[in-house]
PDB file of C-alpha atoms in Angstrom:
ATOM      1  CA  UNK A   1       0.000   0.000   0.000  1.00 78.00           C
ATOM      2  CA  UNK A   2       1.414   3.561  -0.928  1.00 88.00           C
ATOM      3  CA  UNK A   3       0.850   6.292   1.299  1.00 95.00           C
ATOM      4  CA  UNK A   4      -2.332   8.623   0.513  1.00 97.00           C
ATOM      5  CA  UNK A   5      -1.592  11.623   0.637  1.00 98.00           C
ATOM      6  CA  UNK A   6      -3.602  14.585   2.199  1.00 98.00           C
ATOM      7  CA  UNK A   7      -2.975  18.359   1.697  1.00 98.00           C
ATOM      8  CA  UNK A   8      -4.197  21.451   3.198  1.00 98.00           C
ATOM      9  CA  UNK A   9      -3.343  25.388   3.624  1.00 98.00           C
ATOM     10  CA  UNK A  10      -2.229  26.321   6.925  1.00 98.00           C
ATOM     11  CA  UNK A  11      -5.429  29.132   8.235  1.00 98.00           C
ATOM     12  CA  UNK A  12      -4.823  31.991  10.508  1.00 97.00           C
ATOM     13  CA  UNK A  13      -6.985  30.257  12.946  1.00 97.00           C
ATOM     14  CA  UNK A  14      -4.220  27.580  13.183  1.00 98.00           C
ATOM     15  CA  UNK A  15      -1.961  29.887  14.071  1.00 97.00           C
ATOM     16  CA  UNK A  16      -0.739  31.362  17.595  1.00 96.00           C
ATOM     17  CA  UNK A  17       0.241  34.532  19.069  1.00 93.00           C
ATOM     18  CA  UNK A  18       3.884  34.629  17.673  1.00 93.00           C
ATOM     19  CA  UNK A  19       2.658  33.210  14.263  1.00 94.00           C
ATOM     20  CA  UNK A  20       3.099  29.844  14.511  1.00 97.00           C
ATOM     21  CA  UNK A  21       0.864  26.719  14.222  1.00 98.00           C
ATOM     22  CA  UNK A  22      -0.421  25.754  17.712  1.00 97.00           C
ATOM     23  CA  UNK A  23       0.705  21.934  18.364  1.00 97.00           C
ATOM     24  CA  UNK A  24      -3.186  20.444  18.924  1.00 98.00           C
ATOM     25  CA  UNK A  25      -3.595  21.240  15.279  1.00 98.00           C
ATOM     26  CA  UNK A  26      -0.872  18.730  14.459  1.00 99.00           C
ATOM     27  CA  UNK A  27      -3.143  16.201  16.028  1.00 99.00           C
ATOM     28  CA  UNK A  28      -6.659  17.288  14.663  1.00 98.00           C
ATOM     29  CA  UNK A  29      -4.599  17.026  11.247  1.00 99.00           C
ATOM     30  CA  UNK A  30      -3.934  13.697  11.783  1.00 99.00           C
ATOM     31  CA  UNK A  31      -7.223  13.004  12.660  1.00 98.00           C
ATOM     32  CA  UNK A  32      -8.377  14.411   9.227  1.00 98.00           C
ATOM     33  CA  UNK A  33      -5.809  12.470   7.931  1.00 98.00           C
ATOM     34  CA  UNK A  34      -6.629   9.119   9.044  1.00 98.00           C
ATOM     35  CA  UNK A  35     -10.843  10.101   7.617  1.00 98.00           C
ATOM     36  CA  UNK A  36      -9.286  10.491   4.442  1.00 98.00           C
ATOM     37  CA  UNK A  37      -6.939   7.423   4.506  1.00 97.00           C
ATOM     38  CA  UNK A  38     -10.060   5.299   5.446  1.00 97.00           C
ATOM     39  CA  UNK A  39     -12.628   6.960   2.576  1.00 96.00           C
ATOM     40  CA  UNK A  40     -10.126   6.574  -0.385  1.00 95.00           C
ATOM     41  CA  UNK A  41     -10.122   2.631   0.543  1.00 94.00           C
ATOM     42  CA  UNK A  42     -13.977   2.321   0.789  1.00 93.00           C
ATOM     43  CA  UNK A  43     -14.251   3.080   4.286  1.00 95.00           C
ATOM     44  CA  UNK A  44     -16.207   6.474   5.184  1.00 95.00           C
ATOM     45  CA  UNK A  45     -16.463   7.163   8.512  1.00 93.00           C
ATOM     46  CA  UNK A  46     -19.506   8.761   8.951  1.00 93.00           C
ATOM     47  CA  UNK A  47     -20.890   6.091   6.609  1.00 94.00           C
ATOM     48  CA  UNK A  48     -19.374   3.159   8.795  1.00 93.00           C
ATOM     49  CA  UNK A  49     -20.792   4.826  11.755  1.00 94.00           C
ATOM     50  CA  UNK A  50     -24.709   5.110  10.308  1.00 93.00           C
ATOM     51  CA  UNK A  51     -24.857   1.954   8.641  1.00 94.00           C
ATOM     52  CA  UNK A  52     -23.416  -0.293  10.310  1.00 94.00           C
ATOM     53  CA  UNK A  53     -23.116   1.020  13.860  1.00 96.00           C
ATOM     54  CA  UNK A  54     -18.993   0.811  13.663  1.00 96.00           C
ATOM     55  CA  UNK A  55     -16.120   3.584  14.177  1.00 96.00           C
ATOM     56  CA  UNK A  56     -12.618   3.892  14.781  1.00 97.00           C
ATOM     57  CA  UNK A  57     -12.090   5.779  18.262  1.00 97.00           C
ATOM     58  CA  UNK A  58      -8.344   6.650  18.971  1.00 98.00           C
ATOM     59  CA  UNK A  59      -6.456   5.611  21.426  1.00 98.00           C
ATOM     60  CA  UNK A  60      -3.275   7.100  20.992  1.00 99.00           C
ATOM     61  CA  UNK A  61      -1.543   9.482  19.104  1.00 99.00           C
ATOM     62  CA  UNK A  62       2.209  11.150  19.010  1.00 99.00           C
ATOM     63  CA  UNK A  63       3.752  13.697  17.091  1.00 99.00           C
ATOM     64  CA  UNK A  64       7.272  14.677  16.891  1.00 99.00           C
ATOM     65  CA  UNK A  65       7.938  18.032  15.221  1.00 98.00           C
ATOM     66  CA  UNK A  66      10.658  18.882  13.247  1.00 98.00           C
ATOM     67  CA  UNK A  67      10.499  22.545  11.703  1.00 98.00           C
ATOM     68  CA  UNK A  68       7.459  25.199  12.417  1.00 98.00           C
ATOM     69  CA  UNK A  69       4.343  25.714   9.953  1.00 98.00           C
ATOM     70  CA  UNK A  70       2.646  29.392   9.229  1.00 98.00           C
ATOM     71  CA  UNK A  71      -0.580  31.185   8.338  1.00 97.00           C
ATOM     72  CA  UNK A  72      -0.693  30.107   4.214  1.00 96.00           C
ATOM     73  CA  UNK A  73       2.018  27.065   4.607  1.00 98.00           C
ATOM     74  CA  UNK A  74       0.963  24.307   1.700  1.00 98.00           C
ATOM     75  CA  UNK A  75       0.961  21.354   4.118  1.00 98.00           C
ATOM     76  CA  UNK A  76       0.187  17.797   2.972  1.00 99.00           C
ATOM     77  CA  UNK A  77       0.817  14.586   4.989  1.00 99.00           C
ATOM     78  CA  UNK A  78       1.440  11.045   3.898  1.00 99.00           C
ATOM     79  CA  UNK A  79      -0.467   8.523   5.543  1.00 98.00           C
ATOM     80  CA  UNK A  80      -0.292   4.965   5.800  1.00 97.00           C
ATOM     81  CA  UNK A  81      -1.540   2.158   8.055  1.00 97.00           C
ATOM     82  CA  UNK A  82       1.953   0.691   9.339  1.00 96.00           C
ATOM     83  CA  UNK A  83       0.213  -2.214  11.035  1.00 96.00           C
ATOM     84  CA  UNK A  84      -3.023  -4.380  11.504  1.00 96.00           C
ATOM     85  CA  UNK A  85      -3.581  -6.159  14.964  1.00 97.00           C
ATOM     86  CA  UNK A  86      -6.305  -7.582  15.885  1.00 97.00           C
ATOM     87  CA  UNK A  87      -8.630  -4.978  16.854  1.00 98.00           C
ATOM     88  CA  UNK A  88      -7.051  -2.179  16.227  1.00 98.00           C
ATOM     89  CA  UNK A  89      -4.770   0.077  13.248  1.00 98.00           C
ATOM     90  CA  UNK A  90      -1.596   1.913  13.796  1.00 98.00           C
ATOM     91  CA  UNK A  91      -1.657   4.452  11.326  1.00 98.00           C
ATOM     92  CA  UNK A  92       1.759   6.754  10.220  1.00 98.00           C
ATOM     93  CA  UNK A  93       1.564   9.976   9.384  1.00 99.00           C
ATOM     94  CA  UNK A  94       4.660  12.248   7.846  1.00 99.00           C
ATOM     95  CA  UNK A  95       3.677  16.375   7.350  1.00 99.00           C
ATOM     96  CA  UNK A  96       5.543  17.950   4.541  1.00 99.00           C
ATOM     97  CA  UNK A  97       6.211  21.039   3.136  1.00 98.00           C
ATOM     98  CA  UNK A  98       7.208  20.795  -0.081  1.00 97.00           C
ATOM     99  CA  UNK A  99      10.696  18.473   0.540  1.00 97.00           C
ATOM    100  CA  UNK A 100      10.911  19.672   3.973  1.00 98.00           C
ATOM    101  CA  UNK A 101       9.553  17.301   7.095  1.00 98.00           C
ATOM    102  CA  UNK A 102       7.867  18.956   9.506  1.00 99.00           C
ATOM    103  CA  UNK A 103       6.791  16.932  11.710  1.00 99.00           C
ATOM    104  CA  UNK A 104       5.651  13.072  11.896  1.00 99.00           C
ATOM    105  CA  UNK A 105       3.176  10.992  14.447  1.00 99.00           C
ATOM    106  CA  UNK A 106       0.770   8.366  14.479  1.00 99.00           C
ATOM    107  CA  UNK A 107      -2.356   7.058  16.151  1.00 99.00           C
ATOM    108  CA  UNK A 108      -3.896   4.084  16.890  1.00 99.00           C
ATOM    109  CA  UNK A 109      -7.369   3.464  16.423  1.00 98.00           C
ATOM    110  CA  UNK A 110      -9.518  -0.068  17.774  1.00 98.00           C
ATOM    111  CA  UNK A 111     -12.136  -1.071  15.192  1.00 98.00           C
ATOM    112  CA  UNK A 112     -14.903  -0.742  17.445  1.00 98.00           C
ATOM    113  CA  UNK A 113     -19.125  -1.667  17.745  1.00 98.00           C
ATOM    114  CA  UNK A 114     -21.199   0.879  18.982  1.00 97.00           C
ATOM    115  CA  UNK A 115     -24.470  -1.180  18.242  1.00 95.00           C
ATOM    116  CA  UNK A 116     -25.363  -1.934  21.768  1.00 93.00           C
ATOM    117  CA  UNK A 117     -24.659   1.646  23.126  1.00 89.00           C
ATOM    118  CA  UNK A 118     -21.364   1.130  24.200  1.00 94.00           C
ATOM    119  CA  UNK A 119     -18.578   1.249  22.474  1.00 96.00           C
ATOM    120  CA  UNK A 120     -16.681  -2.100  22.411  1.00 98.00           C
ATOM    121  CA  UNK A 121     -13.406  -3.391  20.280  1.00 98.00           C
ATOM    122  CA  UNK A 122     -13.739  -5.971  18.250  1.00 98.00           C
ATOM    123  CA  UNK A 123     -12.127  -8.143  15.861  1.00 98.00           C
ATOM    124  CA  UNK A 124     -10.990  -5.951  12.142  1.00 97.00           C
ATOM    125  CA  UNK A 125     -12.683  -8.136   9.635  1.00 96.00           C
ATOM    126  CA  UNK A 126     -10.390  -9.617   6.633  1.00 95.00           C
ATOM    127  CA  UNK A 127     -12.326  -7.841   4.155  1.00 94.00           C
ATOM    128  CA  UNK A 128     -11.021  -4.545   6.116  1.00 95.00           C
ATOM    129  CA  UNK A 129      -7.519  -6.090   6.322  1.00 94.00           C
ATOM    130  CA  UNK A 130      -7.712  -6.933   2.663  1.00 93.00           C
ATOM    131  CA  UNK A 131      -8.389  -3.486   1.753  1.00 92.00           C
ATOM    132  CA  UNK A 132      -5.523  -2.392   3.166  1.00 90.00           C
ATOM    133  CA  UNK A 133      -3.114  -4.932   2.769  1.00 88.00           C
ATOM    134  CA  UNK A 134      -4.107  -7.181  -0.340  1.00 77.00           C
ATOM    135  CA  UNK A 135      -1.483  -9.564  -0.913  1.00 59.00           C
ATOM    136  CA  UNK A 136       1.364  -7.226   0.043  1.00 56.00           C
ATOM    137  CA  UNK A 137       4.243  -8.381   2.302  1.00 48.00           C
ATOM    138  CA  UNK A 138       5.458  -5.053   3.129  1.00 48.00           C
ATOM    139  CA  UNK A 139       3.136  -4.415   6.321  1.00 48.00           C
ATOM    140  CA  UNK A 140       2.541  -6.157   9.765  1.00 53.00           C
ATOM    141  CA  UNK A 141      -0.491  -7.951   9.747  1.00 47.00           C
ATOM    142  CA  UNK A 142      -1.104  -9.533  13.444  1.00 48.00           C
TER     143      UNK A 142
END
């Protein structure tokens, strides 16, 4: 699986006092990230959630940063699930601008059932696997 990649422009909102993009935004990229990662291999989220009662909670995230962003920056970040587990994704994330890292985290997410109210992790199907992974050798499939 190649990375898919997601790009954005860096708002004034983003930004704090001295300029700069306040860390949490980092994260709620990420976030966005991971959406899109899911959608482009047949996996909406929202859509998961109202059909089928499913979602993809996280339950941790890290991000290491490398050089600062600004109000306007052309941002995109490369995202990839690294790893498959039973129940739950560890998804890698690398922010870019242009050819110069600026920062890279990831999160992991359990596949989880919200059917009976409460959320509870269960097992990733291998038709979710296989979307991911296919035949490929490259990734960690536990």
């Amino acid at each position: 699986m190649k990375p898919v990649k997601y790009q954005f422009l860096v708002n004034w909102g983003d930004t704090d006092a001295a300029g700069i993009v306040y860390y949490p935004n980092y994260y709620k990229w990420m976030d966005q990230a991971s959406h899109h990662l899911f959608s482009i291999h047949g996996y909406k989220v929202s859509e998961l959630f109202k059909n089928e009662k499913m979602g993809l909670p996280l339950l941790e995230a890290k991000c290491q940063f490398k050089s600062p962003l600004f109000f306007e920056d052309e941002v995109y970040v490369l995202s990839i699930v690294k790893e498959i587990r039973n129940k739950v994704f560890i998804i890698e994330h690398e922010f870019k601008k242009g050819d110069i890292e600026i920062a890279n985290g990831y999160e992991i997410r359990a596949w989880t059932d919200f059917s009976n109210g409460k959320p509870k992790a269960v097992s990733i199907p291998e038709v979710v696997r296989l979307a991911f992974f296919g035949d490929e050798s490259d990734r960690k499939i536990i």
